[in-house]
């Protein structure tokens, strides 16, 4: 059964997360600051103290197109690994856009439509988030305008086609339709773009028009909350409770969606799983970043967020898991990590693709590069169980399929894939540009 | 529930289909003729008189990775069309290879593995069948060698990558590893290949080696029978019985898999749906072909099959629905069409893509070009219901997703897609080369 409510973990925490700060005043950002960008209902959810938020019927009517998603036991993978562990995976790739992203794109589009918004803008890298939002906008007759990082726009045409098929307008970013984009183009006509620039363009267009708002695909509290449908369904579907829950982290929405419901049960003393986030070695915000106030974007237009960060200047190496190439981390998850509520590890790109190939050959599904991080750690855990003889129950989230990533698999199978080392100096250089937090004047 | 048996419609027919003939002797082909190419169990299924064949546990263990597949009501499409009709679709795109093809690839690989075969060969056009067989071979530790038509090999690299990811060896056809391929290359070094040439190469390699067999993805009786899991599940999942069942036809396996179980119930007098096959206007074997003995391949290496055919010399225009570009039709379905057991219509490419876009925007799933044929007719039927006010129940099969066909959707949305007209002279020219059937000498 698809759940009837999203779960908001904030009121269950031992302490609330630090608030976002306005970079000018250094005071907490309030609802009014956010109103030009987000509809009232989402702003209310962002700061809500309710433990459960009812999912509107109009959202359930769209969730029904692919939810509940399958929870599968990976029996053939277990056998191939020779492990006594029992491995379960929750598969979000059955959604129309092929990932977990529509879980939040749909309610975001719905609340905007209900408030009379006519158009949504957003940025996208490889296109997972953009295609999810394009699909969601088609469901509620909203226009959708996406700024797609130029490098991906040119190299990965198929997710661009998917957005257009759903009716969205897709711009290569930097574009000449915004002043932010025009400025970059004037300085560097052949700019390959960046997520930071694309955010600036989408935010500029949303802010300039009364009937237009902006949508974000991860990081924020309400986005994480929408994703808890993943974990709620898994709790209900699992025939036995997990000893270990493993998910990949970029901005944090997939991991939070999977683990928050299990954390609620753990806080209530009903279960006691180990929870583990897996990030790329090339972008290790939990394992090598600092916990500090930083900008959410490269250009420094967003509020200051207290989070695990590698510095907003940090540009991750071009790993194929585009969805995990983010310098920061959800402030809520960062706060919880500081409270010791879950673990984090980092894996290398080759190890991840090796896990992806192993999984595809055993279970059939081709995983997107992002969830291969969780699979690599799941396989490592299962192999440790083979050594120790422990019959652990492992749960992981397969948050998307890799149908648009086969060129990357080809490179891996052809022996052409690289791993990236990340010297300490690169991280400290990026961290040296962290904003200085001044105490606000009274 | 995934069914426990496949349904063999042959014993339920009022008359048996005419047998395949050996082109040399003009006598019916016997099991011994087929033994170099197929394992004994599949040959037995090809000529079986049993109404039901039990699905082996080892096959069910793999079906379980994606079966039962979803049966969905297309409520949002109904609303968009303003129709009183109720539309249901059975979605086979959730399989690992993304189409209905693994339903037969898995048992074919299994029976070969059980007989001690070490390697399977096959041909593939755009790659749907090849990737299904590559996946199936990975499940039973068989080697898989695929000859992929050169034009697709170069233009559609992603299904090629998918086959390699599952561990298969993929050759561009014509290839220099067979004498059939070498001969073509000697005459035309830059040959784009054809399905006919690729079949010759795969058959040559299978026939030359004791531990190697050949696998076919449609047309044959046992292939159609394996696909009946689609219709059996739909019968069980539907909350109400259909008035119309609509499926697309190329070689016939998707259509047969959907309708045979409904035909059984119809023959028993329990239901009375209209059954309708939809084929491309560019390759209309039912609606404009003849019912005659013809070769199954272009080169004339196969037995003679009594079927609806456009002539084995007929080369269909390059529509995007590669899986429907076959000059002939399943002999079993052809026989049943002659008996008046179902209807057939043809649709144009643009009408199909228009239906695909409509469906994707309403229901989220991007259909492969093949099932857009069934969707175009489903939408046409639903619009006729809007005119007449009839509340018909329509069932269709969405036999695969279009994640590897987004370039075609881009062309359609950009106004660059062509329709093909098929003058009568082209058909009569191809039909003039039909083989002459001599009465065998006693």
PDB file of C-alpha atoms in Angstrom, chain B residues 159-332:
ATOM      1  CA  UNK B 159      21.248  -1.709 -26.662  1.00  0.00           C
ATOM      2  CA  UNK B 160      24.594  -3.038 -27.851  1.00  0.00           C
ATOM      3  CA  UNK B 161      26.067  -1.796 -24.551  1.00  0.00           C
ATOM      4  CA  UNK B 162      23.235  -3.468 -22.655  1.00  0.00           C
ATOM      5  CA  UNK B 163      23.994  -6.832 -24.292  1.00  0.00           C
ATOM      6  CA  UNK B 164      27.671  -6.480 -23.376  1.00  0.00           C
ATOM      7  CA  UNK B 165      26.772  -5.489 -19.835  1.00  0.00           C
ATOM      8  CA  UNK B 166      24.895  -8.786 -19.532  1.00  0.00           C
ATOM      9  CA  UNK B 167      28.057 -10.517 -20.745  1.00  0.00           C
ATOM     10  CA  UNK B 168      27.187 -11.235 -24.405  1.00  0.00           C
ATOM     11  CA  UNK B 169      29.520 -11.032 -27.391  1.00  0.00           C
ATOM     12  CA  UNK B 170      28.070  -8.720 -30.041  1.00  0.00           C
ATOM     13  CA  UNK B 171      29.126  -8.779 -33.698  1.00  0.00           C
ATOM     14  CA  UNK B 172      28.159  -6.225 -36.289  1.00  0.00           C
ATOM     15  CA  UNK B 173      26.496  -8.153 -39.114  1.00  0.00           C
ATOM     16  CA  UNK B 174      27.691  -8.862 -41.768  1.00  0.00           C
ATOM     17  CA  UNK B 175      30.767 -10.067 -39.867  1.00  0.00           C
ATOM     18  CA  UNK B 176      33.959 -11.737 -40.998  1.00  0.00           C
ATOM     19  CA  UNK B 177      33.589 -14.572 -38.464  1.00  0.00           C
ATOM     20  CA  UNK B 178      31.105 -16.507 -40.610  1.00  0.00           C
ATOM     21  CA  UNK B 179      31.264 -17.568 -44.236  1.00  0.00           C
ATOM     22  CA  UNK B 180      27.800 -16.091 -44.865  1.00  0.00           C
ATOM     23  CA  UNK B 181      28.970 -12.733 -43.520  1.00  0.00           C
ATOM     24  CA  UNK B 182      32.344 -12.866 -45.274  1.00  0.00           C
ATOM     25  CA  UNK B 183      30.622 -13.502 -48.589  1.00  0.00           C
ATOM     26  CA  UNK B 184      28.471 -10.417 -48.212  1.00  0.00           C
ATOM     27  CA  UNK B 185      31.455  -8.321 -47.115  1.00  0.00           C
ATOM     28  CA  UNK B 186      33.479  -9.472 -50.122  1.00  0.00           C
ATOM     29  CA  UNK B 187      30.721  -8.236 -52.433  1.00  0.00           C
ATOM     30  CA  UNK B 188      29.840  -5.103 -50.485  1.00  0.00           C
ATOM     31  CA  UNK B 189      32.432  -4.105 -47.853  1.00  0.00           C
ATOM     32  CA  UNK B 190      30.238  -1.312 -46.489  1.00  0.00           C
ATOM     33  CA  UNK B 191      27.023  -3.370 -46.274  1.00  0.00           C
ATOM     34  CA  UNK B 192      24.565  -2.028 -43.664  1.00  0.00           C
ATOM     35  CA  UNK B 193      23.351  -5.616 -43.116  1.00  0.00           C
ATOM     36  CA  UNK B 194      19.834  -6.955 -42.729  1.00  0.00           C
ATOM     37  CA  UNK B 195      17.950  -9.246 -40.388  1.00  0.00           C
ATOM     38  CA  UNK B 196      18.122 -11.914 -43.092  1.00  0.00           C
ATOM     39  CA  UNK B 197      21.922 -11.842 -43.200  1.00  0.00           C
ATOM     40  CA  UNK B 198      22.196 -11.777 -39.413  1.00  0.00           C
ATOM     41  CA  UNK B 199      19.950 -14.866 -39.151  1.00  0.00           C
ATOM     42  CA  UNK B 200      22.164 -16.679 -41.644  1.00  0.00           C
ATOM     43  CA  UNK B 201      25.257 -15.893 -39.550  1.00  0.00           C
ATOM     44  CA  UNK B 202      23.704 -16.978 -36.239  1.00  0.00           C
ATOM     45  CA  UNK B 203      22.296 -20.169 -37.767  1.00  0.00           C
ATOM     46  CA  UNK B 204      25.622 -21.010 -39.436  1.00  0.00           C
ATOM     47  CA  UNK B 205      27.541 -20.781 -36.150  1.00  0.00           C
ATOM     48  CA  UNK B 206      24.909 -22.753 -34.221  1.00  0.00           C
ATOM     49  CA  UNK B 207      24.730 -25.493 -36.863  1.00  0.00           C
ATOM     50  CA  UNK B 208      28.519 -25.907 -36.999  1.00  0.00           C
ATOM     51  CA  UNK B 209      29.040 -26.723 -33.354  1.00  0.00           C
ATOM     52  CA  UNK B 210      27.672 -29.480 -31.111  1.00  0.00           C
ATOM     53  CA  UNK B 211      27.545 -27.377 -27.952  1.00  0.00           C
ATOM     54  CA  UNK B 212      25.843 -24.386 -29.600  1.00  0.00           C
ATOM     55  CA  UNK B 213      22.196 -23.806 -30.457  1.00  0.00           C
ATOM     56  CA  UNK B 214      20.159 -21.002 -32.012  1.00  0.00           C
ATOM     57  CA  UNK B 215      17.306 -18.994 -30.427  1.00  0.00           C
ATOM     58  CA  UNK B 216      14.464 -17.152 -32.159  1.00  0.00           C
ATOM     59  CA  UNK B 217      12.484 -14.327 -30.547  1.00  0.00           C
ATOM     60  CA  UNK B 218       9.093 -14.607 -32.277  1.00  0.00           C
ATOM     61  CA  UNK B 219       7.103 -16.415 -35.026  1.00  0.00           C
ATOM     62  CA  UNK B 220       7.415 -20.016 -33.724  1.00  0.00           C
ATOM     63  CA  UNK B 221       4.692 -21.791 -31.732  1.00  0.00           C
ATOM     64  CA  UNK B 222       6.788 -22.339 -28.597  1.00  0.00           C
ATOM     65  CA  UNK B 223       7.760 -18.667 -28.527  1.00  0.00           C
ATOM     66  CA  UNK B 224       4.111 -17.585 -28.713  1.00  0.00           C
ATOM     67  CA  UNK B 225       3.207 -20.082 -25.998  1.00  0.00           C
ATOM     68  CA  UNK B 226       5.847 -18.712 -23.586  1.00  0.00           C
ATOM     69  CA  UNK B 227       4.320 -15.258 -24.000  1.00  0.00           C
ATOM     70  CA  UNK B 228       0.889 -16.395 -22.763  1.00  0.00           C
ATOM     71  CA  UNK B 229       1.984 -15.452 -19.233  1.00  0.00           C
ATOM     72  CA  UNK B 230       0.971 -11.908 -20.297  1.00  0.00           C
ATOM     73  CA  UNK B 231      -2.653 -12.778 -21.027  1.00  0.00           C
ATOM     74  CA  UNK B 232      -3.002 -15.251 -18.137  1.00  0.00           C
ATOM     75  CA  UNK B 233      -1.931 -12.588 -15.649  1.00  0.00           C
ATOM     76  CA  UNK B 234      -4.190  -9.998 -17.256  1.00  0.00           C
ATOM     77  CA  UNK B 235      -7.186 -12.359 -17.024  1.00  0.00           C
ATOM     78  CA  UNK B 236      -6.560 -12.700 -13.304  1.00  0.00           C
ATOM     79  CA  UNK B 237      -5.780  -9.015 -12.662  1.00  0.00           C
ATOM     80  CA  UNK B 238      -8.637  -7.363 -14.576  1.00  0.00           C
ATOM     81  CA  UNK B 239     -11.526  -6.185 -12.389  1.00  0.00           C
ATOM     82  CA  UNK B 240     -13.874  -6.532 -15.400  1.00  0.00           C
ATOM     83  CA  UNK B 241     -13.708  -8.460 -18.671  1.00  0.00           C
ATOM     84  CA  UNK B 242     -12.734  -6.517 -21.827  1.00  0.00           C
ATOM     85  CA  UNK B 243     -14.989  -5.788 -24.800  1.00  0.00           C
ATOM     86  CA  UNK B 244     -11.949  -5.159 -27.017  1.00  0.00           C
ATOM     87  CA  UNK B 245      -8.369  -6.468 -26.761  1.00  0.00           C
ATOM     88  CA  UNK B 246      -5.772  -4.661 -28.886  1.00  0.00           C
ATOM     89  CA  UNK B 247      -2.116  -5.592 -29.490  1.00  0.00           C
ATOM     90  CA  UNK B 248       0.616  -4.773 -32.001  1.00  0.00           C
ATOM     91  CA  UNK B 249       2.022  -7.427 -34.358  1.00  0.00           C
ATOM     92  CA  UNK B 250       5.439  -7.891 -35.947  1.00  0.00           C
ATOM     93  CA  UNK B 251       6.233 -11.594 -35.790  1.00  0.00           C
ATOM     94  CA  UNK B 252       3.211 -12.037 -33.526  1.00  0.00           C
ATOM     95  CA  UNK B 253       4.543 -13.060 -30.111  1.00  0.00           C
ATOM     96  CA  UNK B 254       3.313 -10.022 -28.166  1.00  0.00           C
ATOM     97  CA  UNK B 255      -0.185 -10.196 -29.670  1.00  0.00           C
ATOM     98  CA  UNK B 256      -0.461 -13.957 -29.183  1.00  0.00           C
ATOM     99  CA  UNK B 257       0.780 -13.716 -25.604  1.00  0.00           C
ATOM    100  CA  UNK B 258      -1.882 -11.166 -24.800  1.00  0.00           C
ATOM    101  CA  UNK B 259      -4.880 -12.653 -26.630  1.00  0.00           C
ATOM    102  CA  UNK B 260      -4.523 -16.466 -26.534  1.00  0.00           C
ATOM    103  CA  UNK B 261      -5.814 -16.823 -22.950  1.00  0.00           C
ATOM    104  CA  UNK B 262      -8.733 -14.506 -23.794  1.00  0.00           C
ATOM    105  CA  UNK B 263      -9.421 -16.570 -26.927  1.00  0.00           C
ATOM    106  CA  UNK B 264      -9.546 -19.726 -24.806  1.00  0.00           C
ATOM    107  CA  UNK B 265     -12.210 -18.132 -22.617  1.00  0.00           C
ATOM    108  CA  UNK B 266     -14.032 -16.906 -25.719  1.00  0.00           C
ATOM    109  CA  UNK B 267     -13.979 -20.353 -27.336  1.00  0.00           C
ATOM    110  CA  UNK B 268     -15.431 -21.726 -24.101  1.00  0.00           C
ATOM    111  CA  UNK B 269     -18.258 -19.184 -24.358  1.00  0.00           C
ATOM    112  CA  UNK B 270     -17.403 -17.392 -21.105  1.00  0.00           C
ATOM    113  CA  UNK B 271     -16.495 -13.996 -22.643  1.00  0.00           C
ATOM    114  CA  UNK B 272     -16.893 -12.427 -26.080  1.00  0.00           C
ATOM    115  CA  UNK B 273     -14.310  -9.715 -26.681  1.00  0.00           C
ATOM    116  CA  UNK B 274     -13.334  -8.401 -30.099  1.00  0.00           C
ATOM    117  CA  UNK B 275      -9.609  -9.118 -30.654  1.00  0.00           C
ATOM    118  CA  UNK B 276      -7.652  -6.753 -32.870  1.00  0.00           C
ATOM    119  CA  UNK B 277      -4.081  -6.885 -34.225  1.00  0.00           C
ATOM    120  CA  UNK B 278      -2.414  -3.606 -35.226  1.00  0.00           C
ATOM    121  CA  UNK B 279       0.428  -3.528 -37.734  1.00  0.00           C
ATOM    122  CA  UNK B 280       2.379  -0.677 -39.397  1.00  0.00           C
ATOM    123  CA  UNK B 281       1.107   0.644 -42.719  1.00  0.00           C
ATOM    124  CA  UNK B 282       4.707   0.252 -43.869  1.00  0.00           C
ATOM    125  CA  UNK B 283       4.688  -3.499 -43.201  1.00  0.00           C
ATOM    126  CA  UNK B 284       1.081  -4.742 -43.482  1.00  0.00           C
ATOM    127  CA  UNK B 285       1.376  -8.543 -43.678  1.00  0.00           C
ATOM    128  CA  UNK B 286      -2.162  -9.196 -42.378  1.00  0.00           C
ATOM    129  CA  UNK B 287      -4.008  -6.408 -44.148  1.00  0.00           C
ATOM    130  CA  UNK B 288      -2.208  -6.388 -47.521  1.00  0.00           C
ATOM    131  CA  UNK B 289      -0.125  -9.579 -47.654  1.00  0.00           C
ATOM    132  CA  UNK B 290      -1.158 -13.009 -48.932  1.00  0.00           C
ATOM    133  CA  UNK B 291      -1.554 -16.331 -47.084  1.00  0.00           C
ATOM    134  CA  UNK B 292       1.008 -18.602 -48.718  1.00  0.00           C
ATOM    135  CA  UNK B 293       4.095 -20.751 -48.117  1.00  0.00           C
ATOM    136  CA  UNK B 294       7.199 -18.529 -47.938  1.00  0.00           C
ATOM    137  CA  UNK B 295      10.641 -18.460 -46.399  1.00  0.00           C
ATOM    138  CA  UNK B 296      11.026 -17.030 -42.897  1.00  0.00           C
ATOM    139  CA  UNK B 297      14.243 -15.229 -43.822  1.00  0.00           C
ATOM    140  CA  UNK B 298      15.404 -13.107 -46.722  1.00  0.00           C
ATOM    141  CA  UNK B 299      18.085 -15.517 -47.926  1.00  0.00           C
ATOM    142  CA  UNK B 300      15.764 -18.529 -48.054  1.00  0.00           C
ATOM    143  CA  UNK B 301      17.590 -20.764 -45.542  1.00  0.00           C
ATOM    144  CA  UNK B 302      14.587 -21.586 -43.326  1.00  0.00           C
ATOM    145  CA  UNK B 303      11.802 -24.125 -43.813  1.00  0.00           C
ATOM    146  CA  UNK B 304       8.796 -22.942 -45.820  1.00  0.00           C
ATOM    147  CA  UNK B 305       6.123 -21.521 -43.547  1.00  0.00           C
ATOM    148  CA  UNK B 306       2.449 -21.080 -44.464  1.00  0.00           C
ATOM    149  CA  UNK B 307       1.838 -17.542 -43.319  1.00  0.00           C
ATOM    150  CA  UNK B 308       0.696 -14.055 -44.121  1.00  0.00           C
ATOM    151  CA  UNK B 309       3.585 -12.590 -46.034  1.00  0.00           C
ATOM    152  CA  UNK B 310       4.614  -9.658 -48.164  1.00  0.00           C
ATOM    153  CA  UNK B 311       7.227 -11.866 -49.823  1.00  0.00           C
ATOM    154  CA  UNK B 312      10.632 -12.736 -48.338  1.00  0.00           C
ATOM    155  CA  UNK B 313      12.219 -10.170 -50.676  1.00  0.00           C
ATOM    156  CA  UNK B 314      10.131  -7.369 -49.227  1.00  0.00           C
ATOM    157  CA  UNK B 315      12.252  -4.773 -47.386  1.00  0.00           C
ATOM    158  CA  UNK B 316      10.035  -2.556 -45.211  1.00  0.00           C
ATOM    159  CA  UNK B 317      10.697   1.168 -45.101  1.00  0.00           C
ATOM    160  CA  UNK B 318      12.845   2.246 -42.125  1.00  0.00           C
ATOM    161  CA  UNK B 319      10.099   2.943 -39.585  1.00  0.00           C
ATOM    162  CA  UNK B 320      11.275   3.342 -35.996  1.00  0.00           C
ATOM    163  CA  UNK B 321       9.293   0.305 -34.806  1.00  0.00           C
ATOM    164  CA  UNK B 322      12.115  -2.055 -35.778  1.00  0.00           C
ATOM    165  CA  UNK B 323      10.393  -4.962 -34.034  1.00  0.00           C
ATOM    166  CA  UNK B 324       7.476  -4.786 -36.493  1.00  0.00           C
ATOM    167  CA  UNK B 325       9.597  -4.706 -39.666  1.00  0.00           C
ATOM    168  CA  UNK B 326       9.132  -8.365 -40.618  1.00  0.00           C
ATOM    169  CA  UNK B 327       7.911  -9.481 -44.028  1.00  0.00           C
ATOM    170  CA  UNK B 328       6.004 -12.472 -42.645  1.00  0.00           C
ATOM    171  CA  UNK B 329       3.878 -13.406 -39.650  1.00  0.00           C
ATOM    172  CA  UNK B 330       3.615 -16.264 -37.181  1.00  0.00           C
ATOM    173  CA  UNK B 331       2.134 -19.273 -39.085  1.00  0.00           C
ATOM    174  CA  UNK B 332      -0.100 -20.051 -36.110  1.00  0.00           C
TER     175      UNK B 332
END
